[in-house]
Coordinates of C-alpha atoms in Angstrom, one line a residue:
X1 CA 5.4 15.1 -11.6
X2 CA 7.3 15.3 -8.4
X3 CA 10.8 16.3 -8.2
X4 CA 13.2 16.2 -5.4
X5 CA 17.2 16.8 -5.5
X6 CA 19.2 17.4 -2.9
X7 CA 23.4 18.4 -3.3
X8 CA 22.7 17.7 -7.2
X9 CA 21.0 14.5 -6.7
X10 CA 17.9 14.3 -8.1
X11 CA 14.9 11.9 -8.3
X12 CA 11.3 12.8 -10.0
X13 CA 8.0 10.7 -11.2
X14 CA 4.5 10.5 -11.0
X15 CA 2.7 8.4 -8.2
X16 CA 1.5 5.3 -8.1
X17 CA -2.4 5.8 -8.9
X18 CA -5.0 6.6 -6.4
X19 CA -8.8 6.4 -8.2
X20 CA -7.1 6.9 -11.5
X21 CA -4.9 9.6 -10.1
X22 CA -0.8 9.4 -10.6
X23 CA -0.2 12.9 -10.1
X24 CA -0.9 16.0 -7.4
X25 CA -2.2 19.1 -7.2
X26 CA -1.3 22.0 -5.7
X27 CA -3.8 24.5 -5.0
X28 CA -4.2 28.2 -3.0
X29 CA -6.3 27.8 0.6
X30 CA -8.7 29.9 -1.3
X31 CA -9.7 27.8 -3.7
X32 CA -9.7 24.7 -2.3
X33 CA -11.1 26.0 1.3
X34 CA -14.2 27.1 -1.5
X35 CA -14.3 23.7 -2.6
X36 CA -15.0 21.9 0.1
X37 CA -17.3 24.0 1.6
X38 CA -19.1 23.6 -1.7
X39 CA -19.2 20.2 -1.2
X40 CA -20.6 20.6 2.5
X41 CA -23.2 23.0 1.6
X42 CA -24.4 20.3 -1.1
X43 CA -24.6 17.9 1.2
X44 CA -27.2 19.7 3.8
X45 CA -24.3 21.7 6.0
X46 CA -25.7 24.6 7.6
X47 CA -23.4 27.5 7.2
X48 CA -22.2 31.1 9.4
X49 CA -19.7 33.6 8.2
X50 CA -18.0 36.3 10.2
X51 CA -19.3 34.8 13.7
X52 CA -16.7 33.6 16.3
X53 CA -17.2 30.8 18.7
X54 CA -16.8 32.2 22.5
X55 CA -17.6 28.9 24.3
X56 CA -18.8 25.5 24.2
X57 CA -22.1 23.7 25.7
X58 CA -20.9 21.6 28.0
X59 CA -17.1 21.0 29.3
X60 CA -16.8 17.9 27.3
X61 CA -16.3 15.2 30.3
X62 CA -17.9 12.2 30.8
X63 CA -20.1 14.0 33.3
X64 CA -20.8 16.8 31.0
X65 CA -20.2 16.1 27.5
X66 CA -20.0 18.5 24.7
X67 CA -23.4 19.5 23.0
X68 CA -22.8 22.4 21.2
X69 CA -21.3 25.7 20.8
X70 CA -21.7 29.3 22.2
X71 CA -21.2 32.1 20.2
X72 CA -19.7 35.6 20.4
X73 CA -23.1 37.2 20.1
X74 CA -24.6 35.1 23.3
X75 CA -26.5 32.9 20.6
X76 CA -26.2 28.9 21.7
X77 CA -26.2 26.3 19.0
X78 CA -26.9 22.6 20.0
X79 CA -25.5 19.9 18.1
X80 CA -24.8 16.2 18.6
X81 CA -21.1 16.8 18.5
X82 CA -18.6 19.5 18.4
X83 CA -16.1 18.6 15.7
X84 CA -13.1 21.3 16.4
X85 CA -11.5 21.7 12.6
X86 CA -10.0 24.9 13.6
X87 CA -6.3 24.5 12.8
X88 CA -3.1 24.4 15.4
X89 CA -4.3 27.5 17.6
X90 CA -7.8 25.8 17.7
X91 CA -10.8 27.3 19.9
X92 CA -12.2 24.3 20.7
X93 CA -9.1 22.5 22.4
X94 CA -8.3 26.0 24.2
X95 CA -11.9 25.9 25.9
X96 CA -11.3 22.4 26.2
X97 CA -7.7 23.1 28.1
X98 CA -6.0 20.4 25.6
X99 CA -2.4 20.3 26.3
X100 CA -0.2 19.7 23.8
X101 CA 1.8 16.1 23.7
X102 CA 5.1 15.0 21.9
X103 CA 6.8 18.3 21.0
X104 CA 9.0 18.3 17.9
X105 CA 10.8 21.2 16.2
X106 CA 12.6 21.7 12.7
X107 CA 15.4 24.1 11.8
X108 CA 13.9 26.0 8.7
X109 CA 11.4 28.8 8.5
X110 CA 9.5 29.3 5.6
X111 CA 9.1 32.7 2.8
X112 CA 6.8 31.7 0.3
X113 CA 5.2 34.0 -2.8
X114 CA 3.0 33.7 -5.5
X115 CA 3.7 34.7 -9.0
X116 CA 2.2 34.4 -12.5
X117 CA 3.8 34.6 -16.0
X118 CA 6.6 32.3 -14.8
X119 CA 7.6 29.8 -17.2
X120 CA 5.3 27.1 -17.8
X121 CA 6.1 23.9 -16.0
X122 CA 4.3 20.8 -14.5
X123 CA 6.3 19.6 -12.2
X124 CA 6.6 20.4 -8.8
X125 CA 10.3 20.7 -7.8
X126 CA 12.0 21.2 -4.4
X127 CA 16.1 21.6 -4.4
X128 CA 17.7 21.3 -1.3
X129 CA 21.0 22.8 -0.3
X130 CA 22.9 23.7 2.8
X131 CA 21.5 26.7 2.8
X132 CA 18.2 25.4 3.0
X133 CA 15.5 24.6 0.3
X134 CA 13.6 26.2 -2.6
X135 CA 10.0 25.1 -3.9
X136 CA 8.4 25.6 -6.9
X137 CA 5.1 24.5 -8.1
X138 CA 2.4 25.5 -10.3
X139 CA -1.1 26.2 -8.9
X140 CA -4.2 27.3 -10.8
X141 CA -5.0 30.3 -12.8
X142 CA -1.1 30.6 -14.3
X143 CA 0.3 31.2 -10.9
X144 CA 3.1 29.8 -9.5
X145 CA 4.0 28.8 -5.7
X146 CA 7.7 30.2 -4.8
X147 CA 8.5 28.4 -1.1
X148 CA 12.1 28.9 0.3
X149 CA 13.3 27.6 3.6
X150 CA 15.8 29.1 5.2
X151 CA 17.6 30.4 8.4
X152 CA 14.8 31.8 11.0
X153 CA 17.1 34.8 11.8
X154 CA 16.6 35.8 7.7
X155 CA 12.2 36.6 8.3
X156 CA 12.7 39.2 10.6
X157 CA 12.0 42.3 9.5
X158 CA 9.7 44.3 6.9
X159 CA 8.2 43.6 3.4
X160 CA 11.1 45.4 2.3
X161 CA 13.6 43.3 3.9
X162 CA 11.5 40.0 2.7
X163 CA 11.5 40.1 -0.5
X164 CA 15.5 41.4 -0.3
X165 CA 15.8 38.2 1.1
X166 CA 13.4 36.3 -0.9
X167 CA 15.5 37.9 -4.2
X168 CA 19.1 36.6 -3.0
X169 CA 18.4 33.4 -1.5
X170 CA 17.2 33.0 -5.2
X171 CA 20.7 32.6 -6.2
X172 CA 21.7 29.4 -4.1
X173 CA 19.3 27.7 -6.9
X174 CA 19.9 29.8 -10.4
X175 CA 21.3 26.9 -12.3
X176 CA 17.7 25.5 -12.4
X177 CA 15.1 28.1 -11.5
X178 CA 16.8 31.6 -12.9
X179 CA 16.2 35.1 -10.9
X180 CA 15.7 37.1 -13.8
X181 CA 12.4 35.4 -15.0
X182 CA 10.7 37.1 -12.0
X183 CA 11.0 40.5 -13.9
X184 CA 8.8 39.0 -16.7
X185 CA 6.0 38.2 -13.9
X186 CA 3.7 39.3 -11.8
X187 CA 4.0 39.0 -7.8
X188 CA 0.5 38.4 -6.4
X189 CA 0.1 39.8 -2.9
X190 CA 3.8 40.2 -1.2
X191 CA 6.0 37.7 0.5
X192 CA 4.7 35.8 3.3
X193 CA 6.8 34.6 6.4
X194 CA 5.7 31.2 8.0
X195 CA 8.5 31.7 10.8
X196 CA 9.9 28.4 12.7
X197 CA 8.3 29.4 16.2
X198 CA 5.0 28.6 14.2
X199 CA 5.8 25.3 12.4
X200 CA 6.5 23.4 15.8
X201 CA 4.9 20.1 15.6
X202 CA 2.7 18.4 18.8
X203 CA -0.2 15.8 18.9
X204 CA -3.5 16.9 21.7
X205 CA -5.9 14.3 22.6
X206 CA -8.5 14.1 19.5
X207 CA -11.7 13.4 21.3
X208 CA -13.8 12.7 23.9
X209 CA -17.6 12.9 25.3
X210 CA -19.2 14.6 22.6
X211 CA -16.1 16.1 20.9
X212 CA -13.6 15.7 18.3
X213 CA -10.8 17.8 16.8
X214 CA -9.4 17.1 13.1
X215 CA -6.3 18.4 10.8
X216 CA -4.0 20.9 12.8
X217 CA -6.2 21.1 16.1
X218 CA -5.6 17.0 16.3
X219 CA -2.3 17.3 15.2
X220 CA 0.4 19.4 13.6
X221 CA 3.2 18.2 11.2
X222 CA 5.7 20.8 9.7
X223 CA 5.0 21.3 6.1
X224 CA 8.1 20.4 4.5
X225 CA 6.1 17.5 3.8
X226 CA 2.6 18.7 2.8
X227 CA 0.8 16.6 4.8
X228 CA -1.6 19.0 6.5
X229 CA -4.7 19.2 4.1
X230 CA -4.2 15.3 3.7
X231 CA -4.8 14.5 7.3
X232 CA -7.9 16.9 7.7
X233 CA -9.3 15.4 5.1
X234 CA -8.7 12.0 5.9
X235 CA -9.2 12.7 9.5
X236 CA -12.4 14.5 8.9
X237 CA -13.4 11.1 6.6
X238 CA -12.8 8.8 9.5
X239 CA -14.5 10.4 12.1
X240 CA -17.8 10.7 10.1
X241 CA -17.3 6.7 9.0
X242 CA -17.6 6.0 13.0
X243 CA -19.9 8.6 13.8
X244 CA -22.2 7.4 11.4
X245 CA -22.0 3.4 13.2
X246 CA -22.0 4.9 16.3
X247 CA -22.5 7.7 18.8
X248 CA -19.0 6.9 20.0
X249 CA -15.5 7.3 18.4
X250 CA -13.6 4.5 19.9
X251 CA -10.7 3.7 17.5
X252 CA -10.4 7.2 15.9
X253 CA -7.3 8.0 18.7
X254 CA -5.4 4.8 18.1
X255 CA -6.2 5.3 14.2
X256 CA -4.8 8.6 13.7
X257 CA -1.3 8.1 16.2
X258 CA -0.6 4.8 13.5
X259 CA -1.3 6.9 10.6
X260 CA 1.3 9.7 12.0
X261 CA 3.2 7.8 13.8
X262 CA 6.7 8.0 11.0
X263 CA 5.5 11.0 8.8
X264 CA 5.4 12.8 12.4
X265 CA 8.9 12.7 12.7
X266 CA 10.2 12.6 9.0
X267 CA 8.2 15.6 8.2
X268 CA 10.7 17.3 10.8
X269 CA 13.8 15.3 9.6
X270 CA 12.6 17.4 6.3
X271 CA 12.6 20.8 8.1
X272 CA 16.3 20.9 9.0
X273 CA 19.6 21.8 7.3
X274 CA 21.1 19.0 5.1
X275 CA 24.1 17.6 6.8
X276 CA 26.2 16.7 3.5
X277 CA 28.0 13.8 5.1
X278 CA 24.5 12.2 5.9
X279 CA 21.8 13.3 3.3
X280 CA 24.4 12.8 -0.2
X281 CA 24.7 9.4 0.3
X282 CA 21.1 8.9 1.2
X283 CA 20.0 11.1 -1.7
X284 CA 22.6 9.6 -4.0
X285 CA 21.2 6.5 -3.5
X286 CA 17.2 7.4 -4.1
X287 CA 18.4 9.2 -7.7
X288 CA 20.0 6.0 -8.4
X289 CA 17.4 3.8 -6.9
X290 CA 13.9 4.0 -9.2
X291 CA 12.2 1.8 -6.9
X292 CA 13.1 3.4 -4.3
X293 CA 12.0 7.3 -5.5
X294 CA 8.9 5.3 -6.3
X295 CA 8.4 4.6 -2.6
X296 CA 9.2 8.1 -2.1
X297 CA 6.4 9.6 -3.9
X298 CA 4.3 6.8 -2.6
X299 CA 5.0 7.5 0.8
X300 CA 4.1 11.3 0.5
X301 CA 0.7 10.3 -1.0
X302 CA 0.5 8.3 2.1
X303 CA 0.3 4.7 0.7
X304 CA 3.6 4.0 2.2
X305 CA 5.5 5.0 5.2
X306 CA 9.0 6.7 5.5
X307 CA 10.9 4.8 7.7
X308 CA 9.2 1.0 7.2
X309 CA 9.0 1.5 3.2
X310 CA 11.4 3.8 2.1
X311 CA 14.4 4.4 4.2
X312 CA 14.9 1.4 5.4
X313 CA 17.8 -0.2 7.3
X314 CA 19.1 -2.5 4.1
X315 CA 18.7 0.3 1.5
X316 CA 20.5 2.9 4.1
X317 CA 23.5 0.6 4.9
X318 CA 23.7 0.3 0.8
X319 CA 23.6 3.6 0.0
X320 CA 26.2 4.4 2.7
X321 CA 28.7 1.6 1.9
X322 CA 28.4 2.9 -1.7
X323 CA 29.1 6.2 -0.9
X324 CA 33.0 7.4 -2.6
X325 CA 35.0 8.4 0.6
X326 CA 34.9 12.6 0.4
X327 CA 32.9 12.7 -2.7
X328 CA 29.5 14.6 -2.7

């Protein structure tokens, strides 16, 4: 189930099915990166470890197009295409001198932990507050996903001085999650620091003659919204649909700026500091609005869209005109 309140106001369900599916899943990079590399390596992929790609064959114009990669050790490998799949500081757009297009930039950082021995829950919960938000979520193997965002300043700093932080930001949400269970757990690894300079969102051009980026390279969203492993996937999915009609990927640049076109934004709109004048009324209105939380959920599982489906002009001159004057 997901659950999101914001200044007390809370809405929470399942999502309309996808294959059967109503609910998500939220699982560590190491798992699921093992996953799908399964699945690749089932399918035929050829696989290296521990090697680092230095340059590409060919400079990827018209005149030159992209055939395949060089790598650190001298060794050349020739492919078809170069699919770049290697996240926001990508390799492959670097040698390809991509610039980066339609800047965007949230508020929050992020400190997120993982513990196990935390109560048992199944539902994924993110509170919001002026002080910024707290997520909590279970993953596999008993442990639990602990995901505050919070003033940039706050992740300077050591260890030490993160999980000081991490332990009295706690406080701005002890009426629901309480401090004092992290005693009974265990902390896996220490407190990690995504900080804000990092989470700034762009779109570079995703292909040309012989080359393609996917997830993060092709585009970056700020996670507030947990859209990243979604795109690559679906990204990844679309370009081998047209690859396999074609030697050419002719809508794939179109397909993906509709497809991001209002999460792009909203994902940032996520990122920043509740203004309470602004985000109780809106948020008052979802709790109260089943439908409405429903076209929430459904617009993070990306059957609907923010702005067009959700927020829309009628149900945010509502909510706003329904609002008490100087009432939270």
């Amino acid at each position: 189930e997901y659950a999101i309140r914001t200044f007390g106001h809370e809405s929470a369900g399942r999502f309309t099915p996808i294959g059967g599916f109503d609910r998500m899943a939220s699982i560590t990079r190491p798992v699921l990166d093992r996953a799908l590399l399964e699945v690749a390596v089932d399918a035929g992929a050829e696989t290296r470890f521990g090697e680092k790609v230095a340059g590409l064959l060919g400079s990827g114009t018209a005149a030159d197009p992209a055939r395949g990669v060089v790598l650190e050790s001298g060794e050349e490998i020739e492919a078809r295409w170069v699919l770049g799949a290697d996240g926001r500081v990508s390799t492959v757009a670097r040698l390809l001198s991509l610039e980066k297009q339609q800047p965007l930039a949230g508020e929050m950082a992020f400190m997120f932990t993982y513990w196990r021995g935390l109560p048992e829950t199944d539902q994924f919960k993110i509170d919001v507050v002026e002080a910024g938000s707290l997520i909590w979520t279970p993953a596999e193997d008993d442990l639990s996903m602990l995901v505050l965002g919070l003033d940039p300043q706050l992740t300077r700093g050591d260890q030490a001085h993160h999980r000081r932080i991490f332990a009295e930001m706690l406080e701005h949400y002890s009426d629901w999650f309480d401090p004092s269970w992290l005693a009974s757990g265990e902390q896996v690894g220490g407190v990690r620091v995504a900080p804000e300079t990092m989470l700034r969102g762009f779109f570079r051009q995703p292909n040309g003659p012989g080359w393609a980026l996917v997830g993060d390279a092709s585009h970056f969203k700020n996670p507030s919204t947990a859209q990243g492993i979604s795109d690559a996937i679906e990204q990844s999915l679309h370009v081998a649909a047209e690859l396999l009609d074609g030697d050419e990927l002719p809508g794939y640049e179109a397909w993906r700026d509709e497809r991001a076109r209002e999460h792009y934004e909203w994902s940032f709109d996520f990122a920043r500091f509740p203004n309470r004048e602004t985000a109780a009324p809106i948020f008052r209105g979802l709790a109260a609005d089943p439908e409405a939380g429903q076209n929430l959920r459904d617009a993070l599982s990306r059957q609907l869209r923010p702005r067009s489906d959700v927020f829309t002009p009628e149900r945010l001159g509502e909510w706003f005109s329904a609002a008490p004057q100087g009432v939270a």
